[in-house]
Coordinates of C-alpha atoms in Angstrom, one line a residue:
M81 CA 152.5 87.9 72.7
T82 CA 153.5 91.9 74.4
G83 CA 150.5 93.5 72.9
T84 CA 146.9 92.8 74.0
S85 CA 143.2 95.3 73.7
M86 CA 144.7 97.1 76.4
R87 CA 148.2 97.8 75.9
T88 CA 150.7 98.2 72.6
H89 CA 153.6 97.3 74.7
R90 CA 155.1 95.7 78.6
C91 CA 156.7 98.4 80.6
G92 CA 160.5 97.0 79.9
D93 CA 159.7 96.7 76.0
L94 CA 160.5 100.0 75.5
R95 CA 164.4 101.5 73.4
V96 CA 164.9 104.2 72.1
E97 CA 164.2 102.8 68.5
H98 CA 160.8 103.3 70.0
I99 CA 161.0 107.6 70.6
G100 CA 157.7 109.1 68.8
Q101 CA 155.7 106.4 69.0
T102 CA 152.3 107.1 71.2
V103 CA 151.9 103.7 73.2
T104 CA 150.1 102.0 76.2
L105 CA 150.8 100.5 78.7
A106 CA 149.4 98.8 81.9
G107 CA 150.8 97.8 85.2
W108 CA 151.5 98.8 89.1
V109 CA 152.7 102.1 90.2
A110 CA 156.3 101.3 91.6
T111 CA 157.1 105.1 92.5
R112 CA 156.0 108.7 91.8
R113 CA 158.2 111.2 92.5
E114 CA 157.5 114.9 92.7
H115 CA 159.5 116.9 90.0
G116 CA 158.6 120.9 90.3
E117 CA 155.2 122.0 91.0
H118 CA 153.8 120.6 88.1
L119 CA 155.1 117.3 87.2
A120 CA 155.7 113.8 88.9
F121 CA 157.7 111.0 88.1
V122 CA 155.7 108.0 87.6
D123 CA 157.7 104.4 87.4
L124 CA 155.6 101.8 85.5
R125 CA 155.9 98.5 86.6
D126 CA 155.0 95.0 85.4
F127 CA 157.3 91.8 85.1
T128 CA 159.2 92.8 82.5
G129 CA 161.0 95.8 84.0
V130 CA 159.5 99.6 84.8
T131 CA 159.4 102.6 82.2
Q132 CA 159.2 106.1 83.8
C133 CA 156.3 108.2 82.7
V134 CA 155.7 112.0 83.4
V135 CA 152.1 112.7 84.5
D136 CA 150.5 115.6 85.5
N137 CA 151.2 116.6 89.4
T138 CA 146.5 116.7 90.1
V139 CA 146.9 112.7 88.7
D140 CA 146.6 110.9 92.0
V141 CA 148.6 107.9 91.6
R142 CA 150.4 105.7 94.3
P143 CA 152.2 102.9 94.7
E144 CA 150.5 99.7 93.3
Y145 CA 147.6 101.3 92.2
V146 CA 146.9 99.6 88.5
I147 CA 147.0 102.2 85.8
Q148 CA 146.9 102.4 82.4
V149 CA 148.8 104.7 80.1
T150 CA 148.6 106.4 77.1
G151 CA 151.7 108.3 76.3
V152 CA 154.9 109.5 73.5
V153 CA 158.1 107.7 73.9
T154 CA 160.8 110.3 74.4
A155 CA 164.6 110.5 74.7
R156 CA 165.8 111.2 78.5
P157 CA 168.0 114.4 79.0
A158 CA 171.5 113.0 78.8
E159 CA 171.7 114.2 82.2
N160 CA 169.0 112.0 83.9
V161 CA 169.2 109.1 81.4
N162 CA 169.6 105.7 83.9
T163 CA 172.2 103.6 82.4
K164 CA 170.8 101.1 85.3
L165 CA 167.8 100.2 83.7
P166 CA 167.4 98.6 80.0
T167 CA 164.6 101.4 79.6
G168 CA 166.4 104.0 81.1
G169 CA 167.0 105.9 77.6
V170 CA 163.8 107.0 77.1
E171 CA 160.5 107.8 79.5
I172 CA 157.0 108.9 77.6
Q173 CA 155.4 112.2 77.8
Q174 CA 152.0 113.6 77.7
C175 CA 150.6 111.2 79.6
Q176 CA 147.1 110.4 79.8
V177 CA 146.4 108.2 83.0
E178 CA 143.6 106.1 83.7
I179 CA 143.4 104.6 87.3
L180 CA 142.1 100.7 86.6
N181 CA 142.3 99.6 90.8
V182 CA 143.5 101.9 93.5
A183 CA 145.3 99.4 96.4
E184 CA 146.0 100.5 100.6
P185 CA 149.8 101.0 101.1
P186 CA 151.7 97.4 100.6
P187 CA 153.0 96.3 104.1
F188 CA 156.7 95.6 102.9
P189 CA 158.5 97.4 99.8
I190 CA 157.6 96.0 96.7
N191 CA 161.7 95.1 95.5
D192 CA 164.6 93.4 97.0
R193 CA 164.4 95.1 100.4
A194 CA 161.7 92.6 101.4
D195 CA 164.7 90.6 101.3
T196 CA 165.1 91.4 104.5
V197 CA 160.9 91.1 105.8
A198 CA 160.0 88.1 108.1
E199 CA 159.0 85.4 105.5
N200 CA 156.0 84.6 107.5
T201 CA 155.0 88.1 106.3
R202 CA 155.9 87.7 102.8
L203 CA 154.0 84.3 102.6
Q204 CA 150.6 86.1 104.5
Y205 CA 150.8 89.0 101.7
R206 CA 152.4 85.8 99.1
Y207 CA 150.3 87.4 95.6
L208 CA 152.0 90.5 96.9
D209 CA 155.2 88.9 97.6
I210 CA 155.0 87.7 93.8
R211 CA 155.5 90.7 92.0
R212 CA 158.9 90.9 93.3
E213 CA 161.2 90.7 90.4
R214 CA 162.8 87.8 92.5
M215 CA 159.7 85.8 92.3
Q216 CA 158.6 86.7 89.2
R217 CA 162.3 85.5 88.0
N218 CA 161.8 81.6 90.1
L219 CA 158.3 80.9 89.1
R220 CA 159.4 81.6 85.3
L221 CA 162.0 80.0 85.4
R222 CA 160.4 76.9 86.6
S223 CA 158.4 77.1 83.8
A224 CA 160.9 77.6 81.5
V225 CA 162.5 73.8 83.6
N226 CA 158.8 72.1 83.3
S227 CA 158.5 73.3 79.4
A228 CA 162.2 71.5 78.8
I229 CA 161.3 68.6 80.6
R230 CA 158.3 67.6 78.5
R231 CA 159.6 69.0 75.1
S232 CA 162.9 66.0 76.2
M233 CA 160.6 63.9 77.5
E234 CA 158.6 63.5 74.4
E235 CA 160.9 63.7 71.8
Q236 CA 162.5 60.6 73.6
G237 CA 159.1 59.0 72.7
F238 CA 157.4 59.1 76.6
V239 CA 154.0 59.7 76.7
E240 CA 152.7 61.9 79.6
V241 CA 149.8 60.4 81.9
E242 CA 148.0 61.9 84.8
T243 CA 147.9 59.1 87.6
P244 CA 145.2 59.0 90.5
M245 CA 145.2 62.1 93.4
L246 CA 142.7 59.6 95.2
V247 CA 144.4 56.5 96.1
P248 CA 144.2 53.2 98.9
S249 CA 146.6 54.0 102.2
T250 CA 149.6 52.2 102.4
P251 CA 150.7 52.7 105.8
E252 CA 154.4 51.3 105.7
G253 CA 156.2 54.1 103.6
A254 CA 156.1 57.6 104.7
R255 CA 153.3 59.7 106.8
E256 CA 150.3 59.7 104.2
F257 CA 147.3 62.5 104.2
I258 CA 144.5 60.3 104.2
V259 CA 140.9 61.5 103.1
P260 CA 137.7 60.6 104.3
S261 CA 134.8 58.6 102.2
R262 CA 131.7 60.1 102.1
Q263 CA 130.0 57.6 100.0
Q264 CA 131.8 54.3 101.9
P265 CA 131.9 55.6 105.9
G266 CA 135.1 54.8 107.8
S267 CA 136.8 54.4 104.8
F268 CA 139.8 56.2 104.3
Y269 CA 141.8 57.3 100.4
A270 CA 145.6 58.7 100.8
L271 CA 146.9 61.3 98.7
P272 CA 150.1 60.0 96.7
Q273 CA 152.9 59.9 97.7
S274 CA 154.2 59.3 94.1
P275 CA 152.4 57.6 91.3
Q276 CA 154.3 54.3 92.4
L277 CA 151.8 51.6 91.7
F278 CA 150.1 53.1 88.5
K279 CA 153.6 53.5 86.6
Q280 CA 154.0 49.6 86.6
L281 CA 150.4 49.1 85.3
L282 CA 151.5 51.3 82.5
M283 CA 154.1 48.6 81.4
V284 CA 152.2 45.6 81.8
G285 CA 149.3 48.1 79.6
G286 CA 151.9 48.6 77.3
I287 CA 152.5 52.3 77.6
D288 CA 156.4 51.3 77.5
R289 CA 157.6 55.1 78.0
Y290 CA 155.6 57.0 81.1
Y291 CA 156.1 60.1 82.5
Q292 CA 154.8 63.0 83.9
I293 CA 155.2 65.7 86.2
A294 CA 153.8 64.1 89.6
R295 CA 152.2 66.8 92.5
C296 CA 152.9 64.1 95.1
L297 CA 152.4 64.1 99.0
R298 CA 153.2 63.5 102.1
D299 CA 152.7 64.3 105.6
E300 CA 156.2 65.0 107.3
D301 CA 158.0 67.6 109.2
L302 CA 159.1 70.7 106.6
R303 CA 162.4 72.5 106.5
A304 CA 164.3 74.1 103.9
D305 CA 164.1 71.1 101.0
R306 CA 160.7 69.9 101.8
Q307 CA 157.2 70.7 101.3
F308 CA 153.9 68.8 102.1
E309 CA 153.4 69.2 98.4
F310 CA 156.2 68.7 95.4
F311 CA 156.5 67.7 91.9
Q312 CA 158.8 65.5 90.5
L313 CA 159.5 64.2 87.6
D314 CA 158.4 60.7 87.7
A315 CA 159.7 58.3 84.7
E316 CA 159.2 54.4 83.9
M317 CA 160.6 53.2 80.8
S318 CA 160.8 48.9 79.7
F319 CA 162.8 46.5 78.3
V320 CA 166.0 49.2 79.2
S321 CA 169.4 49.1 80.8
Q322 CA 170.3 51.4 83.9
E323 CA 172.2 53.1 81.3
D324 CA 169.1 53.5 79.0
V325 CA 167.7 55.2 81.8
H326 CA 170.4 57.8 82.4
E327 CA 170.6 58.2 79.1
A328 CA 166.6 59.3 78.5
I329 CA 166.2 61.2 82.6
G330 CA 169.9 63.2 81.8
A331 CA 168.7 64.5 78.5
S332 CA 165.8 65.8 80.1
V333 CA 168.3 67.3 82.8
V334 CA 170.3 69.2 80.4
A335 CA 167.7 69.9 78.6
A336 CA 166.3 72.3 82.0
A337 CA 169.6 73.2 82.8
K338 CA 170.3 74.7 79.4
A339 CA 166.7 76.7 79.8
A340 CA 167.7 78.3 82.5
G341 CA 170.8 79.6 80.5
Q342 CA 173.1 77.1 82.4
D343 CA 175.6 74.9 80.6
P344 CA 175.2 71.9 82.8
G345 CA 178.4 70.0 81.6
E346 CA 179.0 66.3 81.8
I347 CA 177.0 64.1 84.0
V348 CA 179.7 61.9 85.9
K349 CA 179.7 58.3 87.3
I350 CA 180.5 56.9 90.4
T351 CA 179.7 54.0 91.7
W352 CA 178.5 54.4 96.1
H353 CA 181.6 52.8 97.1
E354 CA 183.9 55.2 95.4
A355 CA 182.1 58.2 96.9
M356 CA 181.7 57.1 100.4
E357 CA 185.4 56.7 99.8
R358 CA 186.5 59.5 98.7
F359 CA 183.7 62.0 100.1
G360 CA 182.2 60.4 103.0
V361 CA 178.2 60.4 101.7
D362 CA 176.1 59.1 98.9
K363 CA 175.3 62.5 97.3
P364 CA 179.3 63.9 97.5
D365 CA 179.3 67.8 96.4
L366 CA 182.6 67.7 93.7
R367 CA 182.7 71.8 93.9
F368 CA 185.7 71.3 96.1
G369 CA 188.5 69.3 96.9
M370 CA 189.0 67.8 100.5
E371 CA 188.7 64.1 99.6
L372 CA 189.4 61.6 102.2
A373 CA 192.6 60.0 102.6
E374 CA 193.2 56.6 103.0
L375 CA 196.0 56.3 106.3
T376 CA 194.9 53.2 107.1
D377 CA 198.1 51.5 105.5
V378 CA 199.9 54.3 107.3
F379 CA 199.5 53.0 110.7
A380 CA 200.0 49.9 110.4
A381 CA 202.6 49.1 112.9
T382 CA 201.7 52.6 114.9
E383 CA 201.9 52.6 118.6
F384 CA 199.2 54.8 119.0
K385 CA 196.9 53.1 120.8
A386 CA 193.6 55.5 119.4
F387 CA 194.9 54.1 115.8
A388 CA 196.5 50.4 116.7
S389 CA 193.0 49.3 117.3
A390 CA 191.0 50.9 114.1
S391 CA 190.4 48.5 111.2
S392 CA 189.7 51.9 109.0
I393 CA 191.5 55.1 109.4
K394 CA 191.1 57.8 107.2
G395 CA 191.9 61.8 106.8
I396 CA 190.9 65.1 105.2
N397 CA 193.0 68.6 104.6
A398 CA 191.0 71.3 105.6
A399 CA 193.8 73.9 103.4
G400 CA 194.7 77.0 104.8
K401 CA 192.2 76.7 108.3
A402 CA 194.9 76.1 111.1
E403 CA 194.6 80.0 112.1
E404 CA 190.5 80.0 111.5
Y405 CA 190.2 76.8 114.2
G406 CA 191.2 77.7 117.3
R407 CA 191.0 75.2 120.4
N408 CA 187.2 75.5 121.3
K409 CA 186.5 75.0 117.3
L410 CA 188.3 72.2 117.6
D411 CA 187.1 70.6 120.9
G412 CA 183.3 71.6 119.3
M413 CA 184.8 69.2 115.9
T414 CA 185.7 66.7 118.4
D415 CA 182.3 66.3 120.2
H416 CA 180.2 67.2 117.4
A417 CA 182.8 64.1 115.5
K418 CA 181.6 61.9 118.9
Q419 CA 177.7 63.0 118.0
M420 CA 177.9 61.4 115.2
G421 CA 179.0 58.2 116.0
A422 CA 182.9 58.1 116.2
K423 CA 184.9 57.4 119.2
G424 CA 187.0 60.9 119.1
L425 CA 188.4 62.8 116.2
V426 CA 192.4 63.2 115.9
W427 CA 194.0 67.1 114.6
L428 CA 196.6 67.8 113.5
K429 CA 198.1 71.9 112.7
V430 CA 200.8 72.5 110.1
G431 CA 203.6 75.3 111.5
A432 CA 205.0 77.4 109.1
D433 CA 208.1 74.8 109.4
G434 CA 206.4 72.3 107.9
A435 CA 206.4 70.2 111.6
L436 CA 203.0 68.9 113.2
E437 CA 200.9 70.6 115.8
S438 CA 198.6 68.4 118.2
P439 CA 199.2 66.8 121.7
V440 CA 198.8 63.5 120.1
A441 CA 201.9 64.9 117.7
K442 CA 204.2 63.4 120.3
F443 CA 202.6 59.4 120.0
L444 CA 203.3 59.2 115.9
S445 CA 206.7 58.4 114.6
D446 CA 208.2 61.3 112.2
A447 CA 207.8 58.5 108.9
E448 CA 204.2 58.2 110.3
Q449 CA 203.8 62.2 110.1
A450 CA 205.2 62.7 106.9
A451 CA 203.6 59.8 105.2
V452 CA 200.8 62.2 106.9
K453 CA 201.7 64.7 105.4
E454 CA 202.3 63.0 102.0
R455 CA 198.8 61.4 101.2
L456 CA 196.9 64.7 102.3
D457 CA 199.6 67.4 100.7
A458 CA 200.0 69.5 103.6
K459 CA 201.4 72.9 103.8
P460 CA 201.7 75.0 106.7
G461 CA 198.9 77.0 107.6
D462 CA 196.8 73.2 107.0
L463 CA 194.7 71.6 109.4
I464 CA 194.1 67.7 108.8
L465 CA 191.9 66.2 110.6
I466 CA 191.7 61.9 111.5
V467 CA 189.2 59.8 112.1
A468 CA 189.8 56.1 113.5
D469 CA 187.2 53.7 113.5
E470 CA 185.2 51.0 111.5
W471 CA 185.1 51.7 107.4
M472 CA 181.3 53.5 107.2
T473 CA 181.6 55.4 110.5
T474 CA 185.3 56.5 109.4
C475 CA 183.6 57.6 105.9
E476 CA 180.6 59.1 107.1
V477 CA 182.3 61.7 110.0
L478 CA 185.0 62.8 108.1
G479 CA 182.1 63.0 104.7
Q480 CA 180.0 65.4 107.0
L481 CA 183.1 67.5 108.9
R482 CA 184.2 67.9 105.0
N483 CA 181.2 69.1 104.2
D484 CA 180.9 71.8 107.7
I485 CA 184.0 73.1 106.5
G486 CA 184.2 73.5 102.8
R487 CA 180.9 73.3 101.1
P488 CA 180.0 77.0 99.5
P489 CA 175.8 77.5 99.3
V490 CA 173.6 74.6 97.0
Y491 CA 173.5 77.6 94.3
E492 CA 177.0 78.5 93.7
G493 CA 178.5 77.0 90.8
P494 CA 179.7 75.2 89.1
Y495 CA 176.8 72.7 88.8
R496 CA 177.9 69.5 89.1
Y497 CA 175.6 66.4 88.2
L498 CA 176.6 62.9 89.0
W499 CA 174.8 59.7 88.6
V500 CA 175.6 57.7 91.7
L501 CA 175.8 53.9 91.0
D502 CA 175.9 49.9 92.4
F503 CA 174.1 51.5 95.8
P504 CA 174.8 48.5 98.4
L505 CA 171.2 45.7 98.5
F506 CA 170.7 45.5 101.4
V507 CA 172.0 47.9 104.3
G508 CA 172.5 46.4 108.1
V509 CA 170.7 43.3 109.9
D510 CA 167.3 43.9 111.5
E511 CA 167.6 43.3 115.4
V512 CA 164.9 41.7 116.1
T513 CA 164.5 39.0 112.8
G514 CA 168.2 39.4 111.9
R515 CA 167.3 38.9 108.3
P516 CA 169.0 41.4 105.8
K517 CA 166.7 45.0 105.9
P518 CA 166.5 46.5 102.1
A519 CA 168.6 49.6 100.9
H520 CA 166.1 50.9 98.5
H521 CA 162.8 48.4 98.1
P522 CA 162.4 44.5 97.2
F523 CA 162.6 44.8 94.2
T524 CA 165.7 46.1 92.9
Q525 CA 167.4 43.8 90.4
P526 CA 171.0 43.0 92.4
H527 CA 173.7 43.4 90.7
P528 CA 174.5 40.3 88.0
D529 CA 178.3 39.5 89.3
D530 CA 176.9 39.5 93.2
L531 CA 174.4 37.1 92.6
H532 CA 176.7 34.3 93.9
L533 CA 176.5 36.1 97.6
L534 CA 172.6 36.5 97.9
E535 CA 172.2 34.1 100.7
T536 CA 175.8 33.9 101.9
E537 CA 177.2 37.3 101.9
P538 CA 173.9 39.5 101.2
L539 CA 175.5 42.9 102.4
K540 CA 177.7 43.0 100.2
V541 CA 175.3 42.2 97.2
R542 CA 175.6 45.8 94.8
S543 CA 172.2 46.5 93.3
Q544 CA 170.9 48.4 90.4
A545 CA 169.7 51.1 92.1
Y546 CA 171.2 54.8 91.4
D547 CA 170.4 58.7 92.5
L548 CA 171.2 61.9 90.7
V549 CA 172.9 64.4 92.8
L550 CA 173.4 67.9 92.0
N551 CA 176.2 70.1 94.0
G552 CA 175.0 67.9 97.2
W553 CA 171.4 67.5 97.0
E554 CA 169.9 64.5 96.0
L555 CA 167.6 65.5 93.1
G556 CA 166.0 61.7 92.4
S557 CA 166.6 57.8 92.4
G558 CA 165.9 54.9 90.7
S559 CA 166.5 50.7 89.8
I560 CA 166.0 48.4 87.4
R561 CA 163.5 46.2 88.8
I562 CA 163.6 42.0 89.0
H563 CA 161.9 40.5 86.5
Q564 CA 162.7 37.0 87.1
P565 CA 160.0 35.1 89.5
E566 CA 162.7 33.0 90.8
L567 CA 165.4 35.7 92.0
Q568 CA 162.2 38.0 93.3
A569 CA 161.6 34.7 95.1
R570 CA 164.9 34.3 96.7
V571 CA 164.8 38.2 97.7
F572 CA 161.4 37.6 99.8
G573 CA 162.6 34.7 101.1
L574 CA 166.0 36.8 102.5
L575 CA 163.3 39.5 103.8
G576 CA 161.0 36.9 105.5
I577 CA 158.2 38.5 103.5
S578 CA 155.6 37.1 100.9
D579 CA 154.2 37.9 97.5
E580 CA 150.9 39.9 99.1
E581 CA 153.5 42.2 100.8
A582 CA 154.9 43.5 98.6
Q583 CA 152.6 45.5 96.6
R584 CA 154.6 49.3 96.0
K585 CA 157.5 49.4 93.3
F586 CA 159.2 52.2 92.2
G587 CA 160.7 53.3 88.9
F588 CA 162.4 56.6 88.6
A589 CA 161.9 60.3 90.0
F590 CA 163.6 63.5 90.2
G591 CA 162.5 66.3 92.3
I592 CA 161.5 69.3 90.3
D593 CA 161.3 71.6 93.2
R594 CA 165.0 71.0 94.4
L595 CA 166.3 71.3 90.8
V596 CA 164.7 74.4 90.1
A597 CA 165.8 76.1 93.5
I598 CA 169.4 75.5 92.2
L599 CA 168.7 77.0 88.6
A600 CA 167.3 80.0 90.5
G601 CA 170.1 80.2 93.1
E602 CA 168.1 79.2 95.8
E603 CA 169.1 78.1 99.1
N604 CA 165.1 77.3 99.8
I605 CA 162.5 75.9 97.9
R606 CA 159.5 78.0 99.1
E607 CA 161.4 80.9 97.2
V608 CA 160.4 78.9 93.7
I609 CA 156.5 77.7 94.8
A610 CA 154.1 79.9 94.3
F611 CA 152.2 79.0 97.1
P612 CA 154.1 77.1 100.2
K613 CA 153.6 76.6 103.6
T614 CA 156.0 77.2 106.8
Q615 CA 158.1 75.1 108.2
S616 CA 155.2 74.4 110.9
G617 CA 153.3 73.8 107.6
L618 CA 150.9 76.7 108.1
D619 CA 149.6 78.7 105.0
P620 CA 149.8 82.4 106.7
M621 CA 147.4 83.6 103.4
T622 CA 144.6 81.2 103.6
N623 CA 145.3 80.2 107.6
A624 CA 145.1 76.9 106.3
P625 CA 144.5 74.0 108.0
T626 CA 141.2 75.6 109.5
P627 CA 138.5 73.6 111.4
V628 CA 135.8 72.1 110.1
S629 CA 131.8 72.4 110.9
L630 CA 130.0 69.6 112.5
K631 CA 127.7 69.2 109.9
Q632 CA 131.1 68.1 107.4
L633 CA 132.6 66.0 110.1
D634 CA 128.6 64.6 110.9
E635 CA 128.6 63.4 106.7
L636 CA 132.0 61.9 107.2
G637 CA 131.1 59.9 109.9
I638 CA 134.0 61.5 111.8
R639 CA 134.5 63.0 115.8
T640 CA 138.1 64.6 116.5
L641 CA 139.4 63.8 119.6
P642 CA 139.7 66.9 122.5
P643 CA 143.0 68.8 121.9
K644 CA 146.0 66.9 124.4
S645 CA 146.3 68.9 127.3

């Protein structure tokens, strides 16, 4: 709906077909330019765009004044047509202007130039920042994504159920925000990290398919992809396999992408082991190559001591990067690899004649050098990086270096979605208890082919857990849960926990904020949240958090400690 009692059209709607019509617009003054002695050009703006209005020079309107303009749509002179604007072929003349509200000069320009303004300033005046085209686009895109997700979920038979915001504390998870109870002095609620318990109870109650775009809260350090308050598509299904979950969630992701004007293509599936082998990370970015190549067999009989004792040797080819990486950069990269746990890093440059140039090249046989170049498809000008260590260390270090060297900004296309499947059920052994540590949570269903390994080789057991990944960002995760009491008892026994300790359960959830940020072309989720917090957890606009009065604390039975000196 474009017309209201105060306007007939929006500022970005007018075209040449409206010439001759008397229209009324309302919005904010974007700019005012003098035009001779008697006239002025006023660009009137709302979220749809701008229209040029020709007004009497005596009309005193300034940037960000809110005004209503009534006039006749007229063709612009040919020499004044603005081909950069959809409304650039017309203007409004014979204008009657009513000032609805005046405004002080804004602290920064309400246009793209504000992108260079300090973020704290933009957040302090967020109500002004939201007027800008970039923020309008992001927030409206977010609305379209949410709407598409809801339609998709409802078409698949999911029921939206809202769950409580005041829940019991579960301190074994991430740090919570707690809320004191006035009626129960000394007791506290927690704000939910996710609707974990309630979604399970909804399945018990026979809802069968539940979803919610849920507000979740965690008291953790903030960064570009993390806020105290975040939204996720939270879902739960009964009587399903993981393929059913992938199909349902995948459909909502495709719908969200299409709402943003993008074709997501196929959501591919790879196992966790394949992801680590090929990309060195469990949330791989498929937009670029530089995949890890297996070299362990190449050096099976090597005389190079650094390789001879390693159980896993892999390499990556940074194609065309040899000249870009001088000795200082390579030394820094080697130090970085050691900080990540590797014993070292071997680099080899391919010279113009195809020969390998490196301090270690003399320790490698001609056959080994030829095999390395063949495995990595190395050509003159390429930079080869090799790590020799334990399998996990080798994968993780090269995976990080691959991302450091080759990964483009997260929002750059193409958009490559994938499911990562078959995560390990356990990750390592607790040094104190000697028991295996769950990789996901203690209710995750083991892979049926690995049940015989539970007691004998638990670290080799795969799980029916899965992550949804987009361009190297984890959007969300989920799992099929154990429903057999005997199997659950076996897993609890391995972990050394009782039934009473195991009250938290998980379904599937993916982060709306992260998805929208990527679809909107943003690296920082704060750009797609209307009123976010800064990295230090402050709200510059409202000054939250703030102290409360002694009276409020007395009502809650709380005393605060003095600040640490």
